[in-house]
PDB file of C-alpha atoms in Angstrom:
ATOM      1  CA  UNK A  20      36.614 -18.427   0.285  1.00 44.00           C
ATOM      2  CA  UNK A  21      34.584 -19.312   3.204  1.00 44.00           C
ATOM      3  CA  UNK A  22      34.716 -15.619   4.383  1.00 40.00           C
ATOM      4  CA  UNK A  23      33.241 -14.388   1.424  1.00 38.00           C
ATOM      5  CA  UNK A  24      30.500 -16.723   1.452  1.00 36.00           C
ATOM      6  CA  UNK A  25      29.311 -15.335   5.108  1.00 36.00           C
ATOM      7  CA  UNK A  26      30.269 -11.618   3.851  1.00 34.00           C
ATOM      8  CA  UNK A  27      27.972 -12.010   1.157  1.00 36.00           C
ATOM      9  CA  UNK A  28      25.142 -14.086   2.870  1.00 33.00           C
ATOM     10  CA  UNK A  29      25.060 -11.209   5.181  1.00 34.00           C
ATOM     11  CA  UNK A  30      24.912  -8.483   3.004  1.00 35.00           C
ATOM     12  CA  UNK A  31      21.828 -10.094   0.844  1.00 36.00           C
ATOM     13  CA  UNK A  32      19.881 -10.944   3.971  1.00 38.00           C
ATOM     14  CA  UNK A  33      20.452  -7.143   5.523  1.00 35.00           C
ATOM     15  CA  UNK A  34      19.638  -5.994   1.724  1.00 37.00           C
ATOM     16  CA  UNK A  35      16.669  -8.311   1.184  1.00 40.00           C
ATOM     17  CA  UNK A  36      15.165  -7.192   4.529  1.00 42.00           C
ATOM     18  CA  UNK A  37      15.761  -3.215   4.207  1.00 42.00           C
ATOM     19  CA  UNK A  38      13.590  -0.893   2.038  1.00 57.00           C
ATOM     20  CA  UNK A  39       9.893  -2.811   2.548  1.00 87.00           C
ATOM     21  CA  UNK A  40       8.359   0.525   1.440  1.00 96.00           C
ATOM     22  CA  UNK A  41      11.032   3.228   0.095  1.00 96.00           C
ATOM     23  CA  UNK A  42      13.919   3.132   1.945  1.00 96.00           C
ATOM     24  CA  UNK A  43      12.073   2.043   5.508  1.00 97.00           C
ATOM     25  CA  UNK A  44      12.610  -1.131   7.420  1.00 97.00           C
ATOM     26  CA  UNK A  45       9.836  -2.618   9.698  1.00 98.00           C
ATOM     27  CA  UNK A  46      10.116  -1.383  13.526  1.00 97.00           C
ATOM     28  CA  UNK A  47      12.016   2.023  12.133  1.00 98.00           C
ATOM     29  CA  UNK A  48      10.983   4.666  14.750  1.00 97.00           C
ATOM     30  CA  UNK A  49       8.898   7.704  13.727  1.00 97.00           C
ATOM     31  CA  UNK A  50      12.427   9.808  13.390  1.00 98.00           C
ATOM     32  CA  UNK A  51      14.187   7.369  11.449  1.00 98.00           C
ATOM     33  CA  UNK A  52      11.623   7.527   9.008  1.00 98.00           C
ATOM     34  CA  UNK A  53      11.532  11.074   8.878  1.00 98.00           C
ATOM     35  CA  UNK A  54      15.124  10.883   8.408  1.00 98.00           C
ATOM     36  CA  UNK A  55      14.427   8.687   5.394  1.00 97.00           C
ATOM     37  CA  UNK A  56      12.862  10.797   3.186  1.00 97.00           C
ATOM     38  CA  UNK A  57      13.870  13.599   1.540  1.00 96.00           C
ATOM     39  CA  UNK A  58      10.836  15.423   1.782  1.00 96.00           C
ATOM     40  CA  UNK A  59       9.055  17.020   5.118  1.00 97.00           C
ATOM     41  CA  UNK A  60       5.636  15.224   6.276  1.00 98.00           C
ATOM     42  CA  UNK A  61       2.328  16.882   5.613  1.00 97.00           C
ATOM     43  CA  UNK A  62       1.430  15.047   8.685  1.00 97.00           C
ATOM     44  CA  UNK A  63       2.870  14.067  11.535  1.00 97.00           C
ATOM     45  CA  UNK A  64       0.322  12.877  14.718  1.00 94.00           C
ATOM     46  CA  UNK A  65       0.288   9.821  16.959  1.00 88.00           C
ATOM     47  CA  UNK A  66       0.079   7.008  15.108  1.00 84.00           C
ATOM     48  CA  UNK A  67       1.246   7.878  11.799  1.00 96.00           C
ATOM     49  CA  UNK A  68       3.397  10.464   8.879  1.00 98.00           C
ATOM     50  CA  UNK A  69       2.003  11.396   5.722  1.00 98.00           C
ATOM     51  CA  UNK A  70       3.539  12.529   3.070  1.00 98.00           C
ATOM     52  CA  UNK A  71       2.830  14.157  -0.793  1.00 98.00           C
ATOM     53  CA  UNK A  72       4.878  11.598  -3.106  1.00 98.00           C
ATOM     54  CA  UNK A  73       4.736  10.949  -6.669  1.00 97.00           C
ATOM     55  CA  UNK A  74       4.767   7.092  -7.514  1.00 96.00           C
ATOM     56  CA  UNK A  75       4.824   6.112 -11.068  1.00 95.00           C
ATOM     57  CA  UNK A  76       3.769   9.749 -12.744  1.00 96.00           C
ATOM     58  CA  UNK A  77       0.804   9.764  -9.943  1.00 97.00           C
ATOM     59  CA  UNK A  78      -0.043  12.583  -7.216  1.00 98.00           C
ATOM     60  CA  UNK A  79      -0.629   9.649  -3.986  1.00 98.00           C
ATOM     61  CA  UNK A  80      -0.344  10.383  -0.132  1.00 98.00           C
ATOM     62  CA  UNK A  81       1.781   8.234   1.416  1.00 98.00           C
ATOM     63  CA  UNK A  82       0.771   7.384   5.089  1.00 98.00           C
ATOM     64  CA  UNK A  83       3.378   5.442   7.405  1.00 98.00           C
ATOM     65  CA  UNK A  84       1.771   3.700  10.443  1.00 97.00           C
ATOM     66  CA  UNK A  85       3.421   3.228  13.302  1.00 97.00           C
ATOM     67  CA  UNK A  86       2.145   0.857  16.520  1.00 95.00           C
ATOM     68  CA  UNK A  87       2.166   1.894  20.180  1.00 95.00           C
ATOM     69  CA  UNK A  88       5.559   1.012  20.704  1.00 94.00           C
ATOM     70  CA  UNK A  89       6.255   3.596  18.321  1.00 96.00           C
ATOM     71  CA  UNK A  90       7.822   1.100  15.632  1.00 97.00           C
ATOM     72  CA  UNK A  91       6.617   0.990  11.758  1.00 97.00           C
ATOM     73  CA  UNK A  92       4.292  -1.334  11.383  1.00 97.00           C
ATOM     74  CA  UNK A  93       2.428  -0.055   7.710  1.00 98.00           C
ATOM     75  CA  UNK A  94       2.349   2.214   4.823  1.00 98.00           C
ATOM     76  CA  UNK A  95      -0.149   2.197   2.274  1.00 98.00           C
ATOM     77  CA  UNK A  96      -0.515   4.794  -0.807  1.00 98.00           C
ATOM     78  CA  UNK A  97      -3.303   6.425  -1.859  1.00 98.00           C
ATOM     79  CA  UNK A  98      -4.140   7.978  -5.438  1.00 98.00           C
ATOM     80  CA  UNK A  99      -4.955  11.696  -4.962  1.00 98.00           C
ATOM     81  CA  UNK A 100      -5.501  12.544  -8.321  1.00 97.00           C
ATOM     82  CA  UNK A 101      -8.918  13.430  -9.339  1.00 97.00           C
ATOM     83  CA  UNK A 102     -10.637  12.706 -12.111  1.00 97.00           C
ATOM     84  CA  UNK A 103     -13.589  13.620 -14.348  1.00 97.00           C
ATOM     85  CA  UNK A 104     -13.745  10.046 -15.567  1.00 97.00           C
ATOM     86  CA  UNK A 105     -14.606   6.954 -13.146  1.00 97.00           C
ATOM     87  CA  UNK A 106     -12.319   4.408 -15.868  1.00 97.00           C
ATOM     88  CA  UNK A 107      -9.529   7.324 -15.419  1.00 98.00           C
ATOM     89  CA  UNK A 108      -8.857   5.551 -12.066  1.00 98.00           C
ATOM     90  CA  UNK A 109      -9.214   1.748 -13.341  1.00 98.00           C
ATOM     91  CA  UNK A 110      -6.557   3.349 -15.519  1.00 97.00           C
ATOM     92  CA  UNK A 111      -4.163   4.749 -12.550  1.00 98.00           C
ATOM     93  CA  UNK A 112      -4.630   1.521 -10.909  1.00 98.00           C
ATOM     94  CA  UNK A 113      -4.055  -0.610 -13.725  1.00 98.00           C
ATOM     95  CA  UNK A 114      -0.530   1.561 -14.520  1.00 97.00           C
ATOM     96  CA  UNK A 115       0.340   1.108 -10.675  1.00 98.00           C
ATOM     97  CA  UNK A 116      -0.615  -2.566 -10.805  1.00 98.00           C
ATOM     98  CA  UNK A 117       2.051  -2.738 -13.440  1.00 97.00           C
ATOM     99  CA  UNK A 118       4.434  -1.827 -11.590  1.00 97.00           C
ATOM    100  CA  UNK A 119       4.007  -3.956  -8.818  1.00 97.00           C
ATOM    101  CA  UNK A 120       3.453  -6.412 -10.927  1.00 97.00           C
ATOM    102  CA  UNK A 121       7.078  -5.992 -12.598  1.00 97.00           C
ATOM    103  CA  UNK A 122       8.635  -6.015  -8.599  1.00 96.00           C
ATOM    104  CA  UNK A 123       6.719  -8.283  -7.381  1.00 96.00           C
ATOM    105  CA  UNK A 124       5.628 -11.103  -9.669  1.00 97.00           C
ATOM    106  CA  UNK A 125       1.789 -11.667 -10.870  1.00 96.00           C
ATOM    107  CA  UNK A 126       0.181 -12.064  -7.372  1.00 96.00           C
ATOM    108  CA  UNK A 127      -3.005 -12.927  -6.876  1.00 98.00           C
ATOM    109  CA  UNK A 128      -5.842 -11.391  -8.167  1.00 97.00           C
ATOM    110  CA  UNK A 129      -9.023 -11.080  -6.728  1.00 98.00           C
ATOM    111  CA  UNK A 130     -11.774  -9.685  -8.489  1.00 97.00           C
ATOM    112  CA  UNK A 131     -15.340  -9.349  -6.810  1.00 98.00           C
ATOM    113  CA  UNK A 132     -18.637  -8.364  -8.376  1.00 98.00           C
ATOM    114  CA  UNK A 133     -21.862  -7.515  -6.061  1.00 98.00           C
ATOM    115  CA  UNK A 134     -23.805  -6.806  -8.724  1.00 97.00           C
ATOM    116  CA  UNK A 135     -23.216  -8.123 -12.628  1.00 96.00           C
ATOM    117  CA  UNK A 136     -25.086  -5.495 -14.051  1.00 97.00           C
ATOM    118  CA  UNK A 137     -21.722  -3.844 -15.818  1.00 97.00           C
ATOM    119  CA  UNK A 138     -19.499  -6.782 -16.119  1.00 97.00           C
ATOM    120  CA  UNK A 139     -19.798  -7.337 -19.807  1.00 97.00           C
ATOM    121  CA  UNK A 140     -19.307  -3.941 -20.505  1.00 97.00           C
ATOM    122  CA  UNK A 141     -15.713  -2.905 -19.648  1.00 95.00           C
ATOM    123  CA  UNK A 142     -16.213   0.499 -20.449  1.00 96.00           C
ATOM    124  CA  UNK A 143     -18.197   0.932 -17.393  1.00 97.00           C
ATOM    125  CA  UNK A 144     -16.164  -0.857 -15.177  1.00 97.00           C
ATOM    126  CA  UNK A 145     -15.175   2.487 -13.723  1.00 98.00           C
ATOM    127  CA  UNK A 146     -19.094   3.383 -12.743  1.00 97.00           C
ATOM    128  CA  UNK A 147     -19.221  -0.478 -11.291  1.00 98.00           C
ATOM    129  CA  UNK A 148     -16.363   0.485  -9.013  1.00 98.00           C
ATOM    130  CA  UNK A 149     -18.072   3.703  -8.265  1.00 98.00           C
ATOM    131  CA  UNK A 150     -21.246   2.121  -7.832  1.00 98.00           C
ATOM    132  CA  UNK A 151     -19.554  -0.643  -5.078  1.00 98.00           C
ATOM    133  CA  UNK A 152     -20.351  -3.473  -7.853  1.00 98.00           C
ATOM    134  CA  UNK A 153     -16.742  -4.221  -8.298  1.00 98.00           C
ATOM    135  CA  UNK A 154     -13.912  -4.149  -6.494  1.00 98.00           C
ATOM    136  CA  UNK A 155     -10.424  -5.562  -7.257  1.00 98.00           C
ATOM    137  CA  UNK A 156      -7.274  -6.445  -5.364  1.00 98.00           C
ATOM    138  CA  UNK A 157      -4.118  -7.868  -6.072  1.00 98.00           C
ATOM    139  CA  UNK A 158      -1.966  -9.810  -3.576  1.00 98.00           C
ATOM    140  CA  UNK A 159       1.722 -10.233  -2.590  1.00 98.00           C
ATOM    141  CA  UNK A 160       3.616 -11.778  -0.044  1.00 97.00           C
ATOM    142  CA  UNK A 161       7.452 -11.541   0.672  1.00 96.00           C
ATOM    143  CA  UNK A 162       9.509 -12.798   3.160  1.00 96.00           C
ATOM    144  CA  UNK A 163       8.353 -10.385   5.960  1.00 96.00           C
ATOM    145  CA  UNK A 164       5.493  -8.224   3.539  1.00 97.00           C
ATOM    146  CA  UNK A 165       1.869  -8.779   2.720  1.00 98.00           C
ATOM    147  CA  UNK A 166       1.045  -6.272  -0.463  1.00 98.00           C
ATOM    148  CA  UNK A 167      -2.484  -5.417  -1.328  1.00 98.00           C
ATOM    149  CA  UNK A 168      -3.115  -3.424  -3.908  1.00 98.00           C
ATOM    150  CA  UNK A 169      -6.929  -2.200  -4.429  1.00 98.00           C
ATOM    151  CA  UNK A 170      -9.306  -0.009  -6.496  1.00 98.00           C
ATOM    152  CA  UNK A 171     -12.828   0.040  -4.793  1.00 98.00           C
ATOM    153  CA  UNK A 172     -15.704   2.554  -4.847  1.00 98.00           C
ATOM    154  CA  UNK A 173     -18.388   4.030  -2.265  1.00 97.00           C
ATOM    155  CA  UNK A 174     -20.894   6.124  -2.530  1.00 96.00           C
ATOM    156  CA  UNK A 175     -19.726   6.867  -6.381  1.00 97.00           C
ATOM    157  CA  UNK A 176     -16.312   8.069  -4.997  1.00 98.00           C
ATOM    158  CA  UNK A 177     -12.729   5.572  -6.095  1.00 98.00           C
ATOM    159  CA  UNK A 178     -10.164   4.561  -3.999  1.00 98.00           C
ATOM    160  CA  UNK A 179      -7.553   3.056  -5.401  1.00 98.00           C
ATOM    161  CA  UNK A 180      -4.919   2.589  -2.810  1.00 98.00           C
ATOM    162  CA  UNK A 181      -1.733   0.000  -2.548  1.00 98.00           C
ATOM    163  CA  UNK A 182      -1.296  -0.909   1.296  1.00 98.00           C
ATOM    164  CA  UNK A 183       1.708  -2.888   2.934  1.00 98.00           C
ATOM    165  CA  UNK A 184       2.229  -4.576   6.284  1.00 97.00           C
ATOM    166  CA  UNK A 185       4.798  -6.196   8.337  1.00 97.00           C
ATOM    167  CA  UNK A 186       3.744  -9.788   9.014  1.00 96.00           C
ATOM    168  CA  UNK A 187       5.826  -9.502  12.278  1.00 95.00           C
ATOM    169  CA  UNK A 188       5.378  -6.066  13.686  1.00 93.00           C
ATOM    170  CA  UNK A 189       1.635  -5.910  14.074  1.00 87.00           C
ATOM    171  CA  UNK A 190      -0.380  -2.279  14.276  1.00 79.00           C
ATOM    172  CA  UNK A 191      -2.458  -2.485  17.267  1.00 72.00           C
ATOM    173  CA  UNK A 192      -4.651   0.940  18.509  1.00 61.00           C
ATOM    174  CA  UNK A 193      -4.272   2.013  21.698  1.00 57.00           C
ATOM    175  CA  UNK A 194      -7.359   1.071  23.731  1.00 57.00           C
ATOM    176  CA  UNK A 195      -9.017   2.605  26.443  1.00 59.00           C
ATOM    177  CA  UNK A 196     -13.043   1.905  28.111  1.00 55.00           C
ATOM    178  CA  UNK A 197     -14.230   3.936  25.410  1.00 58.00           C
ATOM    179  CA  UNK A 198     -13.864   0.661  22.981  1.00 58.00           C
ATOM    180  CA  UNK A 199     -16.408  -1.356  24.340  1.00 57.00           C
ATOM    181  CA  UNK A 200     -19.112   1.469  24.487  1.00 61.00           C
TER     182      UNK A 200
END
């Protein structure tokens, strides 16, 4: 009996730490990765992959980020849908926010206004976001995973983006003298 306690201890702690985003593990190298996915990168540089991936019904890039020792470190997806209407993205982010919500739990919002002149008209909300009056993110934290998921605006232009980090495998940029001018 004792056996099959540790056998299954150590199969929920390998399966509770594998697949942070997809099926990648923190500190994966660049190849592993690759080998991950069943579709070829768009990108492939330095520092990061990208990749064209449907999540939920929803054209997104998906960007893996890896640190200078070459190990994952973050991935974040970004909506590349367009639309004619600004609340078409509060939409898309609202359906993905769903969907987190149901893996994830609730989280914790944060909604921030700059400016209040659309906040009691939701049917705006889009041209607030637009406009960089409103912005909201939603928060999660596992184990070894902070979660942000976020719809913002600038210069009338939505983002609406769900990013993911490892809380031990920090993404640090290369420096160099340049930095400091």
């Amino acid at each position: 009996m004792k056996h099959y306690i540790i056998l299954f201890a150590s199969v929920f702690f390998t399966l509770s730490s594998y697949g942070q985003v997809r099926k990648t593990k923190w500190g994966m190298n660049k190849q592993q990765v690759i080998s991950s996915e069943d579709i070829k990168p768009s990108m492939n540089n330095e520092t990061g992959l990208a990749y064209d991936v449907q999540l939920a019904g929803l054209k997104n890039y998906l960007f893996y980020f890896f640190n200078p020792d070459g190990k994952l470190s973050a991935a974040a997806y970004n909506l590349s849908e367009k639309y004619a209407s600004d609340n078409s993205y509060l939409s898309a982010y609202l359906d993905l926010l769903g969907k987190l919500k149901e893996k994830y739990g609730e989280g914790v919002p944060d909604i921030q206004w700059s400016n209040d002149l659309y906040r009691d008209d939701k049917q705006k909300w889009g041209l607030a976001i637009s406009a960089e009056h409103l912005t909201i993110m939603n928060r999660w934290e596992t184990e070894d995973t902070n979660i942000v998921a976020e719809i913002s605006g600038k210069n009338y232009e939505i983002t609406v983006a769900i990013r993911y980090s490892s809380k031990a495998i920090k993404f640090k940029k290369k420096t160099n003298d340049l930095d400091n001018f």
